[in-house]
PDB file of C-alpha atoms in Angstrom:
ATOM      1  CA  UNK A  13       5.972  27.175 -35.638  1.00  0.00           C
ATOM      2  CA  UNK A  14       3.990  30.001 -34.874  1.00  0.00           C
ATOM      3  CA  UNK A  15       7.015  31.563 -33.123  1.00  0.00           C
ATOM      4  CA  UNK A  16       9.315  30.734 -35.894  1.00  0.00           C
ATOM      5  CA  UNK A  17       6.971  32.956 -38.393  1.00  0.00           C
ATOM      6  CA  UNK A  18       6.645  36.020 -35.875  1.00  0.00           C
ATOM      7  CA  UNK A  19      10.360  36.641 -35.769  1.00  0.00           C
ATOM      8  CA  UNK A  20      10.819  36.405 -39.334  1.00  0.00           C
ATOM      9  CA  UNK A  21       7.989  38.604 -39.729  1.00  0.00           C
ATOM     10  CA  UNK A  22       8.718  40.904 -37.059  1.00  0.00           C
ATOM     11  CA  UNK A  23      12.339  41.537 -39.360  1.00  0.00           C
ATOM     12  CA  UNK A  24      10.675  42.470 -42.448  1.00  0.00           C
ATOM     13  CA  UNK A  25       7.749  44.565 -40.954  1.00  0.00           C
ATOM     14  CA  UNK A  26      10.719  46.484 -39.226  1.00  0.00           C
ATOM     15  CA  UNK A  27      12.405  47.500 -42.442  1.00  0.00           C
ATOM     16  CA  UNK A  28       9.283  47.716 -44.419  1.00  0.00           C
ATOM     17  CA  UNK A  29       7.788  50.453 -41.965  1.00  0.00           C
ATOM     18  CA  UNK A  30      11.166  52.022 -41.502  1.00  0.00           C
ATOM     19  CA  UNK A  31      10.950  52.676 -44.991  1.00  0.00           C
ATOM     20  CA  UNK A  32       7.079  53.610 -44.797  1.00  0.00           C
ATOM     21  CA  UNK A  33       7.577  55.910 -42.397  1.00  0.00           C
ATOM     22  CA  UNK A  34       9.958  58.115 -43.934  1.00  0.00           C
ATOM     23  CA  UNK A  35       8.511  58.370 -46.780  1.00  0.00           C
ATOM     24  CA  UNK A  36       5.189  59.819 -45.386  1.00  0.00           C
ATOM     25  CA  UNK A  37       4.650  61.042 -41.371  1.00  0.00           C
ATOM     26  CA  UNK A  38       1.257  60.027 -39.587  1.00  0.00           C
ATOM     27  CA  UNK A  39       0.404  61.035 -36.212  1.00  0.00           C
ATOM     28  CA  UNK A  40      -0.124  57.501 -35.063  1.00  0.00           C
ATOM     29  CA  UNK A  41       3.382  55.667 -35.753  1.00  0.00           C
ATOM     30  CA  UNK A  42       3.103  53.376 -32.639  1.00  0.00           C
ATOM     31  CA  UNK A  43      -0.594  52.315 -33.773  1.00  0.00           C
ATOM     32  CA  UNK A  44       0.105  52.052 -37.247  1.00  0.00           C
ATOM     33  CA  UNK A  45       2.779  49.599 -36.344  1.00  0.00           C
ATOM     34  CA  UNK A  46       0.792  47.628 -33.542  1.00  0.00           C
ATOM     35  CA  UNK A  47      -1.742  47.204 -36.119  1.00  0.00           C
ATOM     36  CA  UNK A  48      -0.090  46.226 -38.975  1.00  0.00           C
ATOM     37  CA  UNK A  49       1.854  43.484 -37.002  1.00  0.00           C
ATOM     38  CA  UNK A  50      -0.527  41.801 -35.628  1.00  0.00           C
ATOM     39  CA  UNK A  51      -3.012  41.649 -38.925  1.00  0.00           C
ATOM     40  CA  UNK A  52       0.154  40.565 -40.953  1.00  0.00           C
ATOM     41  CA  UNK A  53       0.835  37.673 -38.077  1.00  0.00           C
ATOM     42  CA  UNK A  54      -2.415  36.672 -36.189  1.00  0.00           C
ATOM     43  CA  UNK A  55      -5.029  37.778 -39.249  1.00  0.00           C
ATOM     44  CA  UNK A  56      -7.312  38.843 -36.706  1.00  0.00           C
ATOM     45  CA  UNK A  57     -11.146  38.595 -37.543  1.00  0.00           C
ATOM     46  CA  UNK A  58     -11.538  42.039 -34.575  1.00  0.00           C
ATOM     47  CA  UNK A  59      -8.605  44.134 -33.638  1.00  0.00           C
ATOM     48  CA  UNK A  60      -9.476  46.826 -31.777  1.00  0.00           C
ATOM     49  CA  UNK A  61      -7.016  49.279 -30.840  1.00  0.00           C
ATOM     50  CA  UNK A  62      -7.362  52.183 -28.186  1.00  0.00           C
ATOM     51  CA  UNK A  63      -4.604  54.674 -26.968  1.00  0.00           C
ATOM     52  CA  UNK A  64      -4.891  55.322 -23.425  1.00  0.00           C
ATOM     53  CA  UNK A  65      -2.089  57.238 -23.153  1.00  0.00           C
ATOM     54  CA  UNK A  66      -3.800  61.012 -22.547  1.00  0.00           C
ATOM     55  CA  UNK A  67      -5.436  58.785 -19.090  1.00  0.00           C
ATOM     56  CA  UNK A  68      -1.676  58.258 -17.581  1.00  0.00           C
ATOM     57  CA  UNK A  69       0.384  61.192 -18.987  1.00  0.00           C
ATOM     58  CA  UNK A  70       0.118  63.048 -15.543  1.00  0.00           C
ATOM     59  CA  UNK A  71       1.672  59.531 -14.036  1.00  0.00           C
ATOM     60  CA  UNK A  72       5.372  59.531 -12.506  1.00  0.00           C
ATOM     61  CA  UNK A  73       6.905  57.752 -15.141  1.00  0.00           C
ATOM     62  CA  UNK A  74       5.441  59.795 -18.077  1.00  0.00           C
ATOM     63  CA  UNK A  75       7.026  63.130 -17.098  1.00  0.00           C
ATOM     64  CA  UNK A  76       9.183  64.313 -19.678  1.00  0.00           C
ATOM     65  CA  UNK A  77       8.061  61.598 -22.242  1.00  0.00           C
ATOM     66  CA  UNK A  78       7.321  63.500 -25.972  1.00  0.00           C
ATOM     67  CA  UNK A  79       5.593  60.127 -27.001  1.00  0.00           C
ATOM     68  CA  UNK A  80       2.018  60.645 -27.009  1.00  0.00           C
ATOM     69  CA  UNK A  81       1.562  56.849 -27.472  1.00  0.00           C
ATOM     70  CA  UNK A  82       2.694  54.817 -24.798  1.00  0.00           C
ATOM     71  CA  UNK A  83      -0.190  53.094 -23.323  1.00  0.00           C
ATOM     72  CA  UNK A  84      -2.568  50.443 -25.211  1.00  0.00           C
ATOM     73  CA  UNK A  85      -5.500  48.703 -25.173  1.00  0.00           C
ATOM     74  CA  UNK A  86      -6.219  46.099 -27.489  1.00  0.00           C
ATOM     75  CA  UNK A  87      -8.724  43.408 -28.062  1.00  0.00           C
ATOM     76  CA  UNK A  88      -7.781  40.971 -30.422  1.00  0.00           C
ATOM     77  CA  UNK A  89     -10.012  37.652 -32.067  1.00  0.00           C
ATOM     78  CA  UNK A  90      -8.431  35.769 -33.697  1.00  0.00           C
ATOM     79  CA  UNK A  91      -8.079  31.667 -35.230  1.00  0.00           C
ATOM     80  CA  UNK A  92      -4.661  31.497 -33.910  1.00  0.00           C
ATOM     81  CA  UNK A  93      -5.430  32.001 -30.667  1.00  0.00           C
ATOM     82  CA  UNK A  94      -7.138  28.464 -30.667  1.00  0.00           C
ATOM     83  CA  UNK A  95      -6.242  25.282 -28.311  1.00  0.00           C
ATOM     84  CA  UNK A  96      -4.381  28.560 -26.551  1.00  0.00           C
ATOM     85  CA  UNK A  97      -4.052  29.241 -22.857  1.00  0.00           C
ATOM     86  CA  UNK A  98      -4.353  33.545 -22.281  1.00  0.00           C
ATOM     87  CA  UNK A  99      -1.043  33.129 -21.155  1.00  0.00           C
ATOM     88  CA  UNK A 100       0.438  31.883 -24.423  1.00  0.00           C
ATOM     89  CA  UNK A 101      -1.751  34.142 -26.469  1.00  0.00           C
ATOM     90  CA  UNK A 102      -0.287  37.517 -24.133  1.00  0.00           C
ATOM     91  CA  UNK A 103       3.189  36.024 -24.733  1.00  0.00           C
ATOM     92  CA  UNK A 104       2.477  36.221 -29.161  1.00  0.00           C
ATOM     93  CA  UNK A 105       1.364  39.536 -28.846  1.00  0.00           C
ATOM     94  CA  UNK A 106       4.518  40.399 -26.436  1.00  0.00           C
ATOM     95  CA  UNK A 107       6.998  38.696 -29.092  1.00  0.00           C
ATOM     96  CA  UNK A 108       4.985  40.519 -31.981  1.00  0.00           C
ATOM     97  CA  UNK A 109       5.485  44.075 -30.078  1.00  0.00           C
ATOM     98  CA  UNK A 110       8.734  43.391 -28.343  1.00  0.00           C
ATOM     99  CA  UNK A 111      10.920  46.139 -30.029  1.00  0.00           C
ATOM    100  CA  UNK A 112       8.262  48.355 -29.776  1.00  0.00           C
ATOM    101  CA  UNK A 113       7.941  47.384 -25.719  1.00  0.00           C
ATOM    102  CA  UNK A 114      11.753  48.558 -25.636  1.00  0.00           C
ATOM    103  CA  UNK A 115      11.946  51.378 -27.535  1.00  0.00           C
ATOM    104  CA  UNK A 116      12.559  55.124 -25.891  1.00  0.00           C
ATOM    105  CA  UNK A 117       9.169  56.296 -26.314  1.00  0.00           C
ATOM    106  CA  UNK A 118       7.495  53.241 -27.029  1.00  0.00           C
ATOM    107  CA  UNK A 119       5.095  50.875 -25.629  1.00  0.00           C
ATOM    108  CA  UNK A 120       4.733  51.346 -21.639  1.00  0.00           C
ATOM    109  CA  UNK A 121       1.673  50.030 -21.028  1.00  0.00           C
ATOM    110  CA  UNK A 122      -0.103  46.964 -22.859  1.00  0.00           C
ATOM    111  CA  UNK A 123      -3.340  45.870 -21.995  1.00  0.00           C
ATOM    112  CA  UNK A 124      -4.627  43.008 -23.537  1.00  0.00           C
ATOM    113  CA  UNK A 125      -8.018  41.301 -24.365  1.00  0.00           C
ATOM    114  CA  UNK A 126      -7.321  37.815 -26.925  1.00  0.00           C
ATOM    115  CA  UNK A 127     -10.172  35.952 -27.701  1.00  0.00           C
ATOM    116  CA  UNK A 128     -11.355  32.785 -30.049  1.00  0.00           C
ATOM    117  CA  UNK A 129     -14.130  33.738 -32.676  1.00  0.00           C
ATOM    118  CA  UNK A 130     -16.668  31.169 -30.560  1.00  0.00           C
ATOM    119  CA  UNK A 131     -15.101  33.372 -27.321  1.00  0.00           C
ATOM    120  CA  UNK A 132     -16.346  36.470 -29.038  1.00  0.00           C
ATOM    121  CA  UNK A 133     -19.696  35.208 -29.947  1.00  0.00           C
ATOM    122  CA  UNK A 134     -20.639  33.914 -26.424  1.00  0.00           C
ATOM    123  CA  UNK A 135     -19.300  36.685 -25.092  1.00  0.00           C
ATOM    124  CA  UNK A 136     -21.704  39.112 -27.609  1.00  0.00           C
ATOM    125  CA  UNK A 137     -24.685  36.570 -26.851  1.00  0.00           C
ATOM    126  CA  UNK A 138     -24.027  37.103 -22.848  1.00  0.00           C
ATOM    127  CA  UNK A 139     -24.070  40.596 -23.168  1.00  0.00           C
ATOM    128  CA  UNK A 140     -27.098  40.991 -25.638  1.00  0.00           C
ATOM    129  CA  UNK A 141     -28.872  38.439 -22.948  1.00  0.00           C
ATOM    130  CA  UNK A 142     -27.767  41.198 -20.051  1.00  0.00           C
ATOM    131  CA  UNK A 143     -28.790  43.988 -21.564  1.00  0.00           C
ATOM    132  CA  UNK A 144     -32.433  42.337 -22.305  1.00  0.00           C
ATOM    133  CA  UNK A 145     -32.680  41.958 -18.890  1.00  0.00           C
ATOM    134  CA  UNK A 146     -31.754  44.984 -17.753  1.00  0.00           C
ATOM    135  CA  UNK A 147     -34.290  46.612 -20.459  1.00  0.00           C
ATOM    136  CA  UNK A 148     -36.919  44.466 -19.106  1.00  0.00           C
TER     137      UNK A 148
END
């Protein structure tokens, strides 16, 4: 079901940004796009979103790119990542960002954090428990 709605999405978020960006330019196209797909599809509750790119522009397979946005970090919570392995939650985000992922100039590098809302909050409540111990 799930994969059903991402590829009809994934069609219209195509021609609706297509049509976005021409009309006005920013300087983060690939971000804008990673973005708005996955809040239109997994309604995340935390997206975070951080372009590592500058880190592996000196790298082999980076010489003589002009995209300044090829590699990704992103942490993602989200409902409809429930009753989900990481596995199947990577493979959503891979079928959400797939044209991007083949693209000249697109996505090279996707690193990927997908968690639950309860798999945020013990993960926030075993960090603020780490960082009281260190302080003690």
């Amino acid at each position: 079901m799930l994969q059903r709605h991402v590829r009809a999405w994934t069609g219209r978020a195509a021609r609706q940004l297509s049509m976005a960006s021409s009309s006005s330019a920013t300087s983060t196209p690939m971000e804008d796009v990673i973005r708005t797909k996955i809040t239109d599809a997994l309604k995340p509750s935390r997206l975070e979103i951080f372009n590592d790119s500058a880190k592996h522009a000196h790298h082999q397979p980076m010489v003589g790119s002009t995209s300044k946005e090829t590699h990704f970090r992103l942490v993602i919570t989200s409902e409809a990542f429930r009753s989900k392995m990481q596995p199947a939650r990577h493979r959503i985000i891979y079928q959400l960002l797939k044209d991007e992922m083949a693209q000249e100039g697109g996505i090279h590098a996707l690193q990927l954090r997908t968690m639950t809302p309860e798999e945020e909050q013990r993960h926030q409540e075993r960090e603020r428990a780490a960082n009281a111990a260190e302080a003690s």
